[in-house]
Amino acid sequence: KEAPPPGAVHDRNRQYLIGFAVSSASPAVAALVTNPVEVAKVRQQTGGPESARRGMLGNIMHAGRTQGISGVQAGLEMAMLREASKAFFRIGCFQPFLDQIHDPAAGPAPAVKRLAAGMCSGATAALVCNPIELVKTRQQGEAAFGYRGPLDGLRKLHASEGMLGMWRGTGVSMARSAAVTGPHLTVYSLTKEGGLSSGLLADASPLHMLASLAGAFAGVACNQPFDTVRNRLYNRPDEYAGAIDCARKTVAADGLFGLYRGFWAHYTRVGPHYVITFVVLEKLRQLFR
């Protein structure tokens, strides 16, 4: 196989850099809109029976009544930082990983290779960004950890739990991120390409919205149990010996449905979040082109 000409390598590297930049910026914008639903989802998953009964809208209203806008937008700064940093790897690494296992000159990559690339990029993002994810989730939960902001949260987390504590729940977080990123980016890219090849939709916002909603549903359906276990490990560190113990106790107490508690709150946040993220991402990508 001949090496690509220097100009082609330069263009490919430029596209990778653009991909990393727009992958980081677009989800941070989306977090401004969708963070209240994320707060409701976390409280459904980690709170007691009362939080579970309230549902998504009830938890948002309860947070507003008891804590005001600071409760509704709990952990917003950390959520934006988390989205920007995590998506830098989760979305930005997808194409470079895919190009390592599939030659673009051979045509569109099959679904299994897209799934593998997405799972690798998702796991990488979770590993690197676990401390940010942990602080963000604790800020959004009902338990009082006393974090005043991103830097204060990271400092207090390190002071109280050390380096090992900052990577608490990393295994389940990596599994969760792989489980959502692989299906999400696979379904998104296939839906987008299918819409274009059929001639029914142009490469514009309606197609990006449709692909985002389809990818979001696939991702949430696959990763919700991991998400529930991870959030409980983050917010109730003294109750569980680990991810398997948490899953076992959750199923024992609430049945298998307990692992899917907050599913619609999760999708209600993730669906619009991905719509905003990928509409903005595609616009920025076209602008850079």
Short mmCIF file of C-alpha atoms in Angstrom, two decimals:
data_model
loop_
_atom_site.label_atom_id
_atom_site.label_comp_id
_atom_site.label_asym_id
_atom_site.label_seq_id
_atom_site.Cartn_x
_atom_site.Cartn_y
_atom_site.Cartn_z
CA LYS A 1 0.00 0.00 0.00
CA GLU A 2 1.47 3.35 -1.02
CA ALA A 3 1.90 6.10 1.54
CA PRO A 4 -0.50 9.04 1.06
CA PRO A 5 1.06 12.20 -0.40
CA PRO A 6 2.16 14.89 2.11
CA GLY A 7 -0.70 17.16 1.08
CA ALA A 8 -3.27 14.46 1.85
CA VAL A 9 -1.72 13.86 5.28
CA HIS A 10 -1.82 17.60 6.00
CA ASP A 11 -5.50 17.81 4.98
CA ARG A 12 -6.39 14.80 7.09
CA ASN A 13 -4.60 16.18 10.15
CA ARG A 14 -6.34 19.52 9.64
CA GLN A 15 -9.70 17.77 9.56
CA TYR A 16 -8.80 15.93 12.77
CA LEU A 17 -7.95 19.24 14.49
CA ILE A 18 -11.21 20.79 13.29
CA GLY A 19 -13.04 17.69 14.53
CA PHE A 20 -11.54 17.97 18.00
CA ALA A 21 -12.33 21.70 18.21
CA VAL A 22 -15.97 21.50 17.13
CA SER A 23 -16.51 18.32 19.17
CA SER A 24 -15.51 20.24 22.30
CA ALA A 25 -17.38 23.50 21.64
CA SER A 26 -20.79 22.24 20.50
CA PRO A 27 -21.74 20.05 23.52
CA ALA A 28 -20.72 22.81 25.95
CA VAL A 29 -23.35 25.03 24.30
CA ALA A 30 -25.90 22.23 24.49
CA ALA A 31 -25.30 21.77 28.24
CA LEU A 32 -26.74 25.24 28.91
CA VAL A 33 -30.13 24.02 27.70
CA THR A 34 -30.22 20.43 28.89
CA ASN A 35 -28.56 20.60 32.32
CA PRO A 36 -31.86 20.89 34.31
CA VAL A 37 -33.02 17.55 32.89
CA GLU A 38 -29.66 15.99 33.78
CA VAL A 39 -30.17 17.22 37.37
CA ALA A 40 -33.61 15.59 37.47
CA LYS A 41 -32.23 12.32 36.07
CA VAL A 42 -29.41 12.15 38.61
CA ARG A 43 -31.82 12.80 41.50
CA GLN A 44 -34.19 10.12 40.26
CA GLN A 45 -31.34 7.63 40.14
CA THR A 46 -29.61 8.51 43.40
CA GLY A 47 -32.39 9.84 45.63
CA GLY A 48 -34.81 7.86 47.74
CA PRO A 49 -38.30 6.62 46.83
CA GLU A 50 -39.71 10.16 47.01
CA SER A 51 -37.32 11.39 44.31
CA ALA A 52 -38.22 8.40 42.15
CA ARG A 53 -41.95 9.12 42.53
CA ARG A 54 -41.61 12.77 41.57
CA GLY A 55 -40.46 11.94 38.06
CA MET A 56 -38.50 14.22 35.80
CA LEU A 57 -40.71 17.33 35.84
CA GLY A 58 -41.46 16.91 39.54
CA ASN A 59 -37.76 16.84 40.42
CA ILE A 60 -37.09 19.97 38.37
CA MET A 61 -39.98 21.79 40.09
CA HIS A 62 -38.88 20.54 43.52
CA ALA A 63 -35.33 21.79 42.89
CA GLY A 64 -36.72 25.16 41.82
CA ARG A 65 -38.96 25.49 44.89
CA THR A 66 -36.35 24.44 47.42
CA GLN A 67 -33.12 25.74 45.87
CA GLY A 68 -34.08 28.22 43.17
CA ILE A 69 -32.20 28.52 39.89
CA SER A 70 -29.02 27.25 41.57
CA GLY A 71 -30.80 23.94 42.19
CA VAL A 72 -32.31 23.69 38.73
CA GLN A 73 -28.91 24.40 37.16
CA ALA A 74 -26.86 22.56 39.79
CA GLY A 75 -23.37 21.79 38.58
CA LEU A 76 -23.76 23.84 35.38
CA GLU A 77 -20.14 25.00 35.23
CA MET A 78 -18.92 21.47 35.77
CA ALA A 79 -21.46 20.11 33.29
CA MET A 80 -20.17 22.46 30.58
CA LEU A 81 -16.56 21.61 31.43
CA ARG A 82 -17.43 17.93 31.43
CA GLU A 83 -19.17 18.12 28.06
CA ALA A 84 -16.35 20.11 26.46
CA SER A 85 -13.57 17.90 27.81
CA LYS A 86 -15.29 14.55 27.43
CA ALA A 87 -16.62 15.19 23.93
CA PHE A 88 -13.13 16.32 22.90
CA PHE A 89 -12.16 12.67 23.22
CA ARG A 90 -15.53 10.91 22.79
CA ILE A 91 -16.50 12.50 19.49
CA GLY A 92 -13.13 13.90 18.42
CA CYS A 93 -11.32 10.55 18.59
CA PHE A 94 -14.00 8.65 16.67
CA GLN A 95 -12.77 9.42 13.17
CA PRO A 96 -9.04 8.98 13.93
CA PHE A 97 -9.76 5.62 15.60
CA LEU A 98 -11.99 4.57 12.70
CA ASP A 99 -9.33 5.52 10.15
CA GLN A 100 -6.86 3.26 11.99
CA ILE A 101 -9.03 0.18 11.50
CA HIS A 102 -10.68 1.04 8.16
CA ASP A 103 -9.18 2.57 5.02
CA PRO A 104 -11.50 5.41 3.90
CA ALA A 105 -10.51 4.69 0.30
CA ALA A 106 -12.24 1.30 0.61
CA GLY A 107 -15.65 2.94 0.97
CA PRO A 108 -17.95 3.46 3.98
CA ALA A 109 -16.93 1.59 7.12
CA PRO A 110 -19.17 -1.30 8.21
CA ALA A 111 -21.24 -0.92 11.37
CA VAL A 112 -19.03 -3.25 13.44
CA LYS A 113 -15.94 -1.09 12.81
CA ARG A 114 -17.86 2.09 13.64
CA LEU A 115 -19.07 0.44 16.83
CA ALA A 116 -15.51 -0.53 17.79
CA ALA A 117 -14.16 2.97 17.10
CA GLY A 118 -16.99 4.58 19.06
CA MET A 119 -16.53 2.28 22.05
CA CYS A 120 -12.77 2.99 22.11
CA SER A 121 -13.27 6.76 21.94
CA GLY A 122 -15.97 6.62 24.62
CA ALA A 123 -13.83 4.56 26.99
CA THR A 124 -10.87 6.91 26.46
CA ALA A 125 -13.01 9.93 27.31
CA ALA A 126 -14.33 8.34 30.49
CA LEU A 127 -10.87 7.36 31.69
CA VAL A 128 -9.38 10.82 31.19
CA CYS A 129 -12.36 12.82 32.49
CA ASN A 130 -13.53 10.71 35.44
CA PRO A 131 -12.70 13.32 38.17
CA ILE A 132 -14.71 15.98 36.30
CA GLU A 133 -17.61 13.57 35.84
CA LEU A 134 -17.56 12.63 39.52
CA VAL A 135 -17.65 16.23 40.79
CA LYS A 136 -20.38 17.16 38.28
CA THR A 137 -22.59 14.24 39.34
CA ARG A 138 -22.15 15.01 43.04
CA GLN A 139 -23.04 18.65 42.50
CA GLN A 140 -26.27 17.60 40.79
CA GLY A 141 -27.30 15.03 43.40
CA GLU A 142 -29.27 15.74 46.57
CA ALA A 143 -26.43 14.85 48.94
CA ALA A 144 -24.44 17.85 50.21
CA PHE A 145 -20.75 17.60 49.29
CA GLY A 146 -20.13 21.35 49.60
CA TYR A 147 -18.47 21.87 46.21
CA ARG A 148 -18.55 25.59 45.31
CA GLY A 149 -17.39 25.14 41.72
CA PRO A 150 -15.28 22.98 39.40
CA LEU A 151 -11.85 23.79 40.84
CA ASP A 152 -13.10 23.77 44.43
CA GLY A 153 -14.79 20.42 43.82
CA LEU A 154 -11.68 18.84 42.34
CA ARG A 155 -9.53 20.23 45.18
CA LYS A 156 -11.87 18.95 47.90
CA LEU A 157 -12.27 15.59 46.17
CA HIS A 158 -8.49 15.12 46.06
CA ALA A 159 -8.05 16.31 49.65
CA SER A 160 -10.71 13.97 51.07
CA GLU A 161 -10.34 10.87 48.88
CA GLY A 162 -6.91 11.12 47.24
CA MET A 163 -5.97 10.18 43.70
CA LEU A 164 -7.72 6.81 43.92
CA GLY A 165 -10.91 8.54 45.00
CA MET A 166 -10.77 10.87 42.00
CA TRP A 167 -11.01 7.82 39.77
CA ARG A 168 -13.77 6.14 41.80
CA GLY A 169 -16.12 4.26 39.51
CA THR A 170 -13.77 4.52 36.52
CA GLY A 171 -14.45 0.96 35.37
CA VAL A 172 -18.21 1.34 35.24
CA SER A 173 -17.83 4.85 33.78
CA MET A 174 -15.66 3.51 30.95
CA ALA A 175 -18.16 0.70 30.31
CA ARG A 176 -21.01 3.21 30.36
CA SER A 177 -19.25 5.61 27.99
CA ALA A 178 -18.31 2.81 25.60
CA ALA A 179 -21.88 1.50 25.71
CA VAL A 180 -23.35 4.89 24.78
CA THR A 181 -20.71 6.19 22.36
CA GLY A 182 -20.41 3.08 20.20
CA PRO A 183 -24.15 2.70 19.44
CA HIS A 184 -24.74 6.46 19.33
CA LEU A 185 -22.06 7.37 16.79
CA THR A 186 -22.70 4.21 14.76
CA VAL A 187 -26.44 4.90 14.44
CA TYR A 188 -25.87 8.62 13.92
CA SER A 189 -23.39 8.14 11.08
CA LEU A 190 -25.40 5.35 9.41
CA THR A 191 -28.66 7.32 9.65
CA LYS A 192 -26.99 10.41 8.20
CA GLU A 193 -25.41 8.47 5.33
CA GLY A 194 -28.65 6.60 4.68
CA GLY A 195 -30.61 9.85 4.47
CA LEU A 196 -28.08 11.31 2.04
CA SER A 197 -27.85 8.21 -0.17
CA SER A 198 -31.64 7.91 -0.40
CA GLY A 199 -31.90 11.45 -1.71
CA LEU A 200 -34.79 12.16 0.66
CA LEU A 201 -32.83 14.59 2.85
CA ALA A 202 -30.01 17.02 2.20
CA ASP A 203 -26.93 17.44 4.38
CA ALA A 204 -28.70 20.01 6.55
CA SER A 205 -30.21 20.46 10.02
CA PRO A 206 -33.36 18.27 9.57
CA LEU A 207 -31.20 15.25 8.73
CA HIS A 208 -28.76 16.02 11.55
CA MET A 209 -31.68 16.28 14.01
CA LEU A 210 -33.16 12.96 12.89
CA ALA A 211 -29.80 11.20 13.07
CA SER A 212 -29.13 12.71 16.50
CA LEU A 213 -32.44 11.50 17.97
CA ALA A 214 -31.97 8.00 16.54
CA GLY A 215 -28.39 7.79 17.81
CA ALA A 216 -29.38 9.13 21.22
CA PHE A 217 -32.06 6.49 21.69
CA ALA A 218 -29.66 3.69 20.76
CA GLY A 219 -27.05 5.03 23.16
CA VAL A 220 -29.39 5.51 26.13
CA ALA A 221 -30.99 2.08 25.65
CA CYS A 222 -27.57 0.44 25.84
CA ASN A 223 -25.99 2.43 28.63
CA GLN A 224 -28.79 3.23 31.12
CA PRO A 225 -27.92 0.39 33.56
CA PHE A 226 -24.27 1.49 33.59
CA ASP A 227 -25.36 5.09 34.12
CA THR A 228 -27.55 4.21 37.10
CA VAL A 229 -24.84 2.12 38.76
CA ARG A 230 -22.16 4.76 38.16
CA ASN A 231 -24.26 7.60 39.59
CA ARG A 232 -25.06 5.58 42.70
CA LEU A 233 -21.38 4.77 43.20
CA TYR A 234 -20.53 8.45 42.88
CA ASN A 235 -23.21 9.68 45.27
CA ARG A 236 -23.29 6.81 47.80
CA PRO A 237 -19.64 5.74 48.03
CA ASP A 238 -20.04 4.08 51.43
CA GLU A 239 -23.01 1.87 50.53
CA TYR A 240 -21.47 -0.32 47.84
CA ALA A 241 -18.33 -2.41 47.55
CA GLY A 242 -18.17 -1.81 43.80
CA ALA A 243 -20.14 -1.78 40.56
CA ILE A 244 -21.26 -5.42 40.73
CA ASP A 245 -22.37 -5.04 44.35
CA CYS A 246 -24.29 -1.88 43.43
CA ALA A 247 -26.04 -3.55 40.49
CA ARG A 248 -26.92 -6.60 42.61
CA LYS A 249 -28.38 -4.51 45.44
CA THR A 250 -30.30 -2.29 43.01
CA VAL A 251 -31.90 -5.30 41.31
CA ALA A 252 -32.64 -6.92 44.68
CA ALA A 253 -34.41 -3.78 45.91
CA ASP A 254 -36.17 -2.58 42.75
CA GLY A 255 -35.96 -5.40 40.22
CA LEU A 256 -34.40 -5.05 36.78
CA PHE A 257 -36.50 -1.94 36.23
CA GLY A 258 -34.44 -0.27 38.96
CA LEU A 259 -31.46 -0.20 36.58
CA TYR A 260 -33.61 1.76 34.11
CA ARG A 261 -34.90 4.27 36.65
CA GLY A 262 -34.83 7.72 35.07
CA PHE A 263 -34.68 6.33 31.50
CA TRP A 264 -37.05 8.90 29.98
CA ALA A 265 -35.45 11.74 31.91
CA HIS A 266 -32.14 10.51 30.55
CA TYR A 267 -33.41 10.38 26.96
CA THR A 268 -35.26 13.69 27.33
CA ARG A 269 -31.94 15.27 28.22
CA VAL A 270 -29.72 13.32 25.82
CA GLY A 271 -32.01 13.59 22.77
CA PRO A 272 -32.21 17.42 22.67
CA HIS A 273 -28.62 17.64 23.90
CA TYR A 274 -27.38 15.60 20.94
CA VAL A 275 -29.65 17.51 18.56
CA ILE A 276 -28.12 20.83 19.66
CA THR A 277 -24.63 19.33 19.80
CA PHE A 278 -24.64 17.83 16.31
CA VAL A 279 -26.54 20.65 14.60
CA VAL A 280 -23.98 23.11 16.00
CA LEU A 281 -21.12 20.68 15.27
CA GLU A 282 -22.14 20.21 11.63
CA LYS A 283 -22.59 23.98 11.18
CA LEU A 284 -19.14 24.65 12.63
CA ARG A 285 -17.63 21.89 10.50
CA GLN A 286 -19.18 23.40 7.36
CA LEU A 287 -17.95 26.84 8.41
CA PHE A 288 -14.37 25.59 8.78
CA ARG A 289 -14.59 23.89 5.40
#
